[in-house]
Coordinates of C-alpha atoms in Angstrom, one line a residue:
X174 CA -20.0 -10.3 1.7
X175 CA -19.7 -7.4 -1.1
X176 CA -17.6 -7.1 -4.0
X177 CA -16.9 -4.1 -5.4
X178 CA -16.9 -4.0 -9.3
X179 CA -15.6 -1.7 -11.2
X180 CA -16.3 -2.0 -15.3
X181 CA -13.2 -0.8 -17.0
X182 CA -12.5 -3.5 -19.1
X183 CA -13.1 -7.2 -19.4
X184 CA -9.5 -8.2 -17.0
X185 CA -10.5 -9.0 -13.9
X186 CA -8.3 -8.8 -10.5
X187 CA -9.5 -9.8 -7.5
X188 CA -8.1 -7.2 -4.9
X189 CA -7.2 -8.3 -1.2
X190 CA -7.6 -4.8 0.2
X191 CA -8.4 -3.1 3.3
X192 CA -11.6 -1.6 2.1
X193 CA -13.6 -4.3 4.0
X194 CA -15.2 -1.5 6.2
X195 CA -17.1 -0.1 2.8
X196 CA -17.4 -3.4 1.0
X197 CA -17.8 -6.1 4.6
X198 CA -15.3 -7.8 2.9
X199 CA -11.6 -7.8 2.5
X200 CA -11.8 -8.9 -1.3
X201 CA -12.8 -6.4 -3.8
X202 CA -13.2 -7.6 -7.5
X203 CA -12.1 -5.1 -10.2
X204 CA -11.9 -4.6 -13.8
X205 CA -8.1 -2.8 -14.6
X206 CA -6.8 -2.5 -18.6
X207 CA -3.6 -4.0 -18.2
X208 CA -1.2 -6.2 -16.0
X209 CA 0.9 -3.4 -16.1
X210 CA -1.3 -0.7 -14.4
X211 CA -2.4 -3.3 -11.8
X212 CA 2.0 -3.5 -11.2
X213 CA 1.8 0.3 -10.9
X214 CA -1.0 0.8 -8.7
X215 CA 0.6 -1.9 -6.0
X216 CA 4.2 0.0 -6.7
X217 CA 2.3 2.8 -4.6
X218 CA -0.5 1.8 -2.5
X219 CA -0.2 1.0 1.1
X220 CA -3.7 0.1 1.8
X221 CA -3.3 -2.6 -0.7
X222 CA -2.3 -6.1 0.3
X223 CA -2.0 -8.4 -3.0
X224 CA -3.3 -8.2 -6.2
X225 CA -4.1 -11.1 -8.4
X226 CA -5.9 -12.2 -12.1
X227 CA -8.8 -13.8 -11.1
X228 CA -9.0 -16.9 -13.0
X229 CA -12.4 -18.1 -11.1
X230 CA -14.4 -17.3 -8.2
X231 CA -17.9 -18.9 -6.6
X232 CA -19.4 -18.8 -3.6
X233 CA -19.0 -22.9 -2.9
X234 CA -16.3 -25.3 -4.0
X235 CA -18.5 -26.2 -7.0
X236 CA -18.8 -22.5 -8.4
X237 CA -15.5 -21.8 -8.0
X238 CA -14.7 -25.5 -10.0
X239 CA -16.9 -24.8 -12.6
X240 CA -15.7 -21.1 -12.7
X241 CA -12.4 -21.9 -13.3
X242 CA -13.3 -24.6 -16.1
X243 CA -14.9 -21.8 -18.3
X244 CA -12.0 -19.6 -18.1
X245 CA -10.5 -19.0 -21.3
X246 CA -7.6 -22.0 -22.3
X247 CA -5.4 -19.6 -24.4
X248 CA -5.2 -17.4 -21.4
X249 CA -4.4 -19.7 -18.8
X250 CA -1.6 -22.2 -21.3
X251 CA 0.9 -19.4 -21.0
X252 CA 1.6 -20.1 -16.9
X253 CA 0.9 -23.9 -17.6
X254 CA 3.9 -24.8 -19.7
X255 CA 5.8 -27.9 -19.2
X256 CA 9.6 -25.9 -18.7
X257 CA 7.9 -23.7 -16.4
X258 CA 8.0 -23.8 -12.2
X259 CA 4.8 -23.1 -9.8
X260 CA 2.9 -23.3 -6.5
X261 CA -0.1 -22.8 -4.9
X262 CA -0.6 -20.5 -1.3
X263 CA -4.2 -20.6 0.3
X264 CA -5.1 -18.1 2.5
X265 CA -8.4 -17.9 4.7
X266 CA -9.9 -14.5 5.5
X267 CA -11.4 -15.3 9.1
X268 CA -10.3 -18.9 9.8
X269 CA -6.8 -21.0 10.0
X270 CA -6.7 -24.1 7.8
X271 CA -4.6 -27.3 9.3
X272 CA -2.1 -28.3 6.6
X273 CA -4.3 -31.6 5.9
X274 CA -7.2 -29.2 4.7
X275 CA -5.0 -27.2 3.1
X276 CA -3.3 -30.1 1.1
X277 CA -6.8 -31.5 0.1
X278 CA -8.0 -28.4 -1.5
X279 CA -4.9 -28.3 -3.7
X280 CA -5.5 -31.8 -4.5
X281 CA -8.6 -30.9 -5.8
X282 CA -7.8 -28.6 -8.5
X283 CA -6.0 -31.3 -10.5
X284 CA -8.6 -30.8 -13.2
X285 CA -6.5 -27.9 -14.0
X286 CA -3.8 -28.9 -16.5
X287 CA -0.9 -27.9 -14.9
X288 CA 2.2 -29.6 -16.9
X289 CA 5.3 -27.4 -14.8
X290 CA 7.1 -28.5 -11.8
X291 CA 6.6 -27.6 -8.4
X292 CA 9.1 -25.1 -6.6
X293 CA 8.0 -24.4 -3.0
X294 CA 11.2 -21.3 -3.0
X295 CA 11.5 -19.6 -6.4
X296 CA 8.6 -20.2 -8.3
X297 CA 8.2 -18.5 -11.6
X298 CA 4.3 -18.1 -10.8
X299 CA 2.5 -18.5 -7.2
X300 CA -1.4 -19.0 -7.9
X301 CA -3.3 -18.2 -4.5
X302 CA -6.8 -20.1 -3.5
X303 CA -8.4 -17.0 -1.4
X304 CA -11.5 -17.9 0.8
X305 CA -13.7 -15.4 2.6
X306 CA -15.4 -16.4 5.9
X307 CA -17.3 -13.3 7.0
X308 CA -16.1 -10.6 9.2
X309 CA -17.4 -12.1 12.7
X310 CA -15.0 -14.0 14.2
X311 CA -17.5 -15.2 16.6
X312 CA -19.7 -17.0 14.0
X313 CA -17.2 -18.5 11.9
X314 CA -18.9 -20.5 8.9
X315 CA -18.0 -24.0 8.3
X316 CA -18.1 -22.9 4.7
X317 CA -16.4 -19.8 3.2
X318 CA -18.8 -17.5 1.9
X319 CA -17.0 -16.9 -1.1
X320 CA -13.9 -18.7 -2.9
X321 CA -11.2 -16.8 -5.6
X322 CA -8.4 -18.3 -7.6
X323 CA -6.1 -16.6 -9.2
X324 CA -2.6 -15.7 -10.4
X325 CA -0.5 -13.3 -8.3
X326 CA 0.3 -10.1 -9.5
X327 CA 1.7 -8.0 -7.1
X328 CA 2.1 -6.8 -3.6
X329 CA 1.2 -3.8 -2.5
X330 CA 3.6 -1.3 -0.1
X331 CA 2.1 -2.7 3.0
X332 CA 5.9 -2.8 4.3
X333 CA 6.5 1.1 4.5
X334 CA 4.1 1.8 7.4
X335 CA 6.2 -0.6 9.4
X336 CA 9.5 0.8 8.2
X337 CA 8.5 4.4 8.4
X338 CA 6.6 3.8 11.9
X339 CA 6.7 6.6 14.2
X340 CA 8.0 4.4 17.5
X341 CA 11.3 4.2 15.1
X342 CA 11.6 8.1 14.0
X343 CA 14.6 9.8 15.5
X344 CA 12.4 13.1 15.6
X345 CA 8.7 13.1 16.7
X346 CA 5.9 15.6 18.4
X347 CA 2.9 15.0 19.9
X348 CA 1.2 15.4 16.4
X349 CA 3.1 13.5 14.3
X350 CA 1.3 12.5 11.3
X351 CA 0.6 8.5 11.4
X352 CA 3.4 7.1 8.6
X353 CA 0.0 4.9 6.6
X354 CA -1.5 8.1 6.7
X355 CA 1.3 9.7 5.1
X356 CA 1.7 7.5 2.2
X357 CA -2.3 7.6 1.9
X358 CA -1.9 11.5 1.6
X359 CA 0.9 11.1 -0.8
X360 CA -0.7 9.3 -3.0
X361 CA -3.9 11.3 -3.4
X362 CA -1.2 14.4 -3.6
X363 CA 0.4 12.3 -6.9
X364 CA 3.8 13.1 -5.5
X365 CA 6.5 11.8 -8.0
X366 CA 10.1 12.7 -8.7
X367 CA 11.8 15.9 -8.5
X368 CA 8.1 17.4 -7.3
X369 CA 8.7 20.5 -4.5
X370 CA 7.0 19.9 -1.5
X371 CA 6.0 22.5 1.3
X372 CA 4.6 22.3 4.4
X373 CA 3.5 25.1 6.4
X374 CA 2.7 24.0 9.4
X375 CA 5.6 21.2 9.5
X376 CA 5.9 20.6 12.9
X377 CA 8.2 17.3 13.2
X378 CA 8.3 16.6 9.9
X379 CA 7.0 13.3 9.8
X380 CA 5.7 13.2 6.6
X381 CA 5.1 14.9 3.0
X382 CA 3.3 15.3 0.0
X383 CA 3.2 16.9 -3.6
X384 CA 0.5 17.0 -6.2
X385 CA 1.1 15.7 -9.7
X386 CA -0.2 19.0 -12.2
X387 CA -0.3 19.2 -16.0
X388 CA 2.3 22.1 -15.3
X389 CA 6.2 21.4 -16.0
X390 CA 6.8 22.9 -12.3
X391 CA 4.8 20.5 -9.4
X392 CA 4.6 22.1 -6.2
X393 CA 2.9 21.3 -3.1
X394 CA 1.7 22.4 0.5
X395 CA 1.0 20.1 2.7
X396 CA 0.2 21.9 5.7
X397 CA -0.7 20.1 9.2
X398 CA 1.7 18.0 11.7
X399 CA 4.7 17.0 8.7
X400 CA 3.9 14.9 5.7
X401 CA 7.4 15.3 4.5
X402 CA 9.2 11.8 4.5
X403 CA 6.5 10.2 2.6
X404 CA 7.0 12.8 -0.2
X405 CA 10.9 12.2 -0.3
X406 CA 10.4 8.2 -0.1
X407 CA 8.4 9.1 -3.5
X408 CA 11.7 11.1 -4.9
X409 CA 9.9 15.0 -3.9
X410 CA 12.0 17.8 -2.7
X411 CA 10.4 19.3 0.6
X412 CA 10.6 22.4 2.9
X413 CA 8.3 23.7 5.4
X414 CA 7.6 26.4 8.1
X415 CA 6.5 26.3 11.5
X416 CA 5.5 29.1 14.0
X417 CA 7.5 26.9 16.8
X418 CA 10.8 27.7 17.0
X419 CA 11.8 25.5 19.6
X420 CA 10.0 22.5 17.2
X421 CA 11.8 23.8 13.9
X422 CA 15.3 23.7 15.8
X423 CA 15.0 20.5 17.8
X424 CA 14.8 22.4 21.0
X425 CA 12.5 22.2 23.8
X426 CA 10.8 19.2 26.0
X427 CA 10.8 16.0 24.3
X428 CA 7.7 14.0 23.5
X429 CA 9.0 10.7 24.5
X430 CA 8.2 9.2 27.7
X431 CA 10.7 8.7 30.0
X432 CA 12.8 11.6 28.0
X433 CA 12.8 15.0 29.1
X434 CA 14.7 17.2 27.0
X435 CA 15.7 16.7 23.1
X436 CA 18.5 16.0 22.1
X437 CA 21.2 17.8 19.9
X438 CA 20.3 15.7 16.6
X439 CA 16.3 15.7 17.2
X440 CA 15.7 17.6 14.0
X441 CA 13.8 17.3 10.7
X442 CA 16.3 16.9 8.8
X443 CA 17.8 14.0 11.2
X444 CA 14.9 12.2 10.4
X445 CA 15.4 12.5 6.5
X446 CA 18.9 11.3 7.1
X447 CA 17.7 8.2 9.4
X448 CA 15.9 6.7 5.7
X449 CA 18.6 8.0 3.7
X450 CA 16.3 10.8 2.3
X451 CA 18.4 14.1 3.0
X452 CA 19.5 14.6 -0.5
X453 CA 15.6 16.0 -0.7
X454 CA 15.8 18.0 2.6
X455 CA 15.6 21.7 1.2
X456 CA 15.2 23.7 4.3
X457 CA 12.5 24.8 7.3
X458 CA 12.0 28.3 8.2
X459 CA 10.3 29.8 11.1
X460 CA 7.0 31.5 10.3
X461 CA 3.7 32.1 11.2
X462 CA 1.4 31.3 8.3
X463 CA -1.4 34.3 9.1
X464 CA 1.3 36.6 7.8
X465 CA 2.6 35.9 4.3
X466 CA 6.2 35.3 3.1
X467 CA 6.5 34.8 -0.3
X468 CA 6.1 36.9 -3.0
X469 CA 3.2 37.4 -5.2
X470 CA 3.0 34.6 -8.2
X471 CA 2.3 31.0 -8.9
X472 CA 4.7 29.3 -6.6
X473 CA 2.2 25.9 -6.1
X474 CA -0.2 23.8 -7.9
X475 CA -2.1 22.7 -4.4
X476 CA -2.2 22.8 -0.8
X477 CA -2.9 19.8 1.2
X478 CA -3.6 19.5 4.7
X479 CA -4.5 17.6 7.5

């Protein structure tokens, strides 16, 4: 296994992401300045799946112990006191854990000086023993190749590509923009409140994304397939064109099996309204992007496309 390290400063999370395919493994160590930033980053990303301060990490039971016993007391006492509630999750990358195993590796960080109570429901901190056993689930290790502990920061938005997924959208087209993809392209497009989004080539409208300039005015194109929902889940205002009438109106064949025309809400904006996005529905125009419309002038900061 890999870890990627990044020196920023000397706070260390250990990152369960889904960069695995760069870094062969799902864990990826990192150095981020504050608590606070690490809260921020998960408030966004979707690739993301927890985030936590790693408090010790070793690549047998041993390292990790002795890890753990040189990390610094003054910074673990804060999450140790005696009025305050706690509990420990284990997760295996690669393998399942009976509840015996998992019991017994709990057991054996008593060392550490916890003096709170337990609380299984609403714990006021949730510490996580992470172990890595490879990516080949046909050569599973006895031993993990690598163990983390640490205290749990944050989750990431993991959630959204569910509740976003295409099989629920009121509206789709045969190239409607993946929803994880969407966010992804949001995200690199900075969108925040109260940004303008427009997509030229909208199609469905599936998704959305603006770009966060130095400028007081943001504005964005985000041309290919519909990136607007993603923009307006972010708090962006978005518009588009499309050359397809038929598409830009509803109208037409749908794309759904079994379905064989649209029906009379099968709209972009319908879908805004499905996640209680309309407010940031603006408008969609018919148009055929080889033949400029607007007038000469900054109008955006960047165009982003699929």
């Amino acid at each position: 296994p890999c870890d990627g390290v990044i020196p920023v400063t000397s706070s260390i999370w250990v990152f369960a992401s889904l960069v695995f395919f760069l870094f062969q493994s799902p864990f990826w160590i990192l150095n981020i300045p504050s608590e606070e930033m690490a809260r921020g980053l998960m408030r966004r990303t979707v690739c993301a799946k927890s985030i936590f301060e790693l408090w010790g990490h070793g690549r047998s039971s041993g390292e990790l112990y002795a890890s753990l016993k040189n990390y610094p007391m003054d910074k673990m006492l804060p999450y140790l006191q005696p009025d305050s509630t706690y509990k420990i999750h284990i997760h295996t990358f690669n393998k399942t854990l009976t509840q015996a195993q998992k019991i017994k590796k709990i057991d054996a960080l008593e060392f550490l000086p916890f003096s709170g109570k337990v609380n299984l429901k609403n714990p006021e901190h949730i510490f996580w023993i992470l172990e890595d056993y490879g990516m080949d689930p046909n050569n599973v290790p006895e031993e993990p190749f690598h163990l983390y502990f640490g205290r749990w920061i944050a989750d990431g938005q993991r959630e959204l590509i569910e509740s976003y997924s295409i099989k629920k959208r009121h509206f789709i087209g045969n190239t409607s923009m993946d929803a994880c993809l969407s966010f992804i392209m949001a995200n690199h497009g900075r969108v925040k409140p109260n940004d303008i989004v427009y997509d030229p080539f909208v199609g469905t409208g599936l998704g959305g994304m603006p770009y966060l300039g130095s400028g007081i005015a943001k504005f964005v194109l985000t041309p290919g397939g519909g990136l607007l929902i993603s923009s307006a889940h972010f708090g962006a205002y978005v518009c588009g064109t499309d050359i397809d009438y038929n598409t830009i109106h509803g109208l037409g064949k749908a794309s759904r099996k079994n379905q064989k025309w649209r029906g009379p809400d099968e709209n972009i904006r319908a879908n805004l309204r499905q996640y209680g996005l309309e407010k940031y529905y603006l408008d969609a125009l018919v148009s055929d992007s080889s033949r400029p419309i607007w007038r000469k002038g900054t109008l955006f900061d960047a165009i982003i496309t699929d």
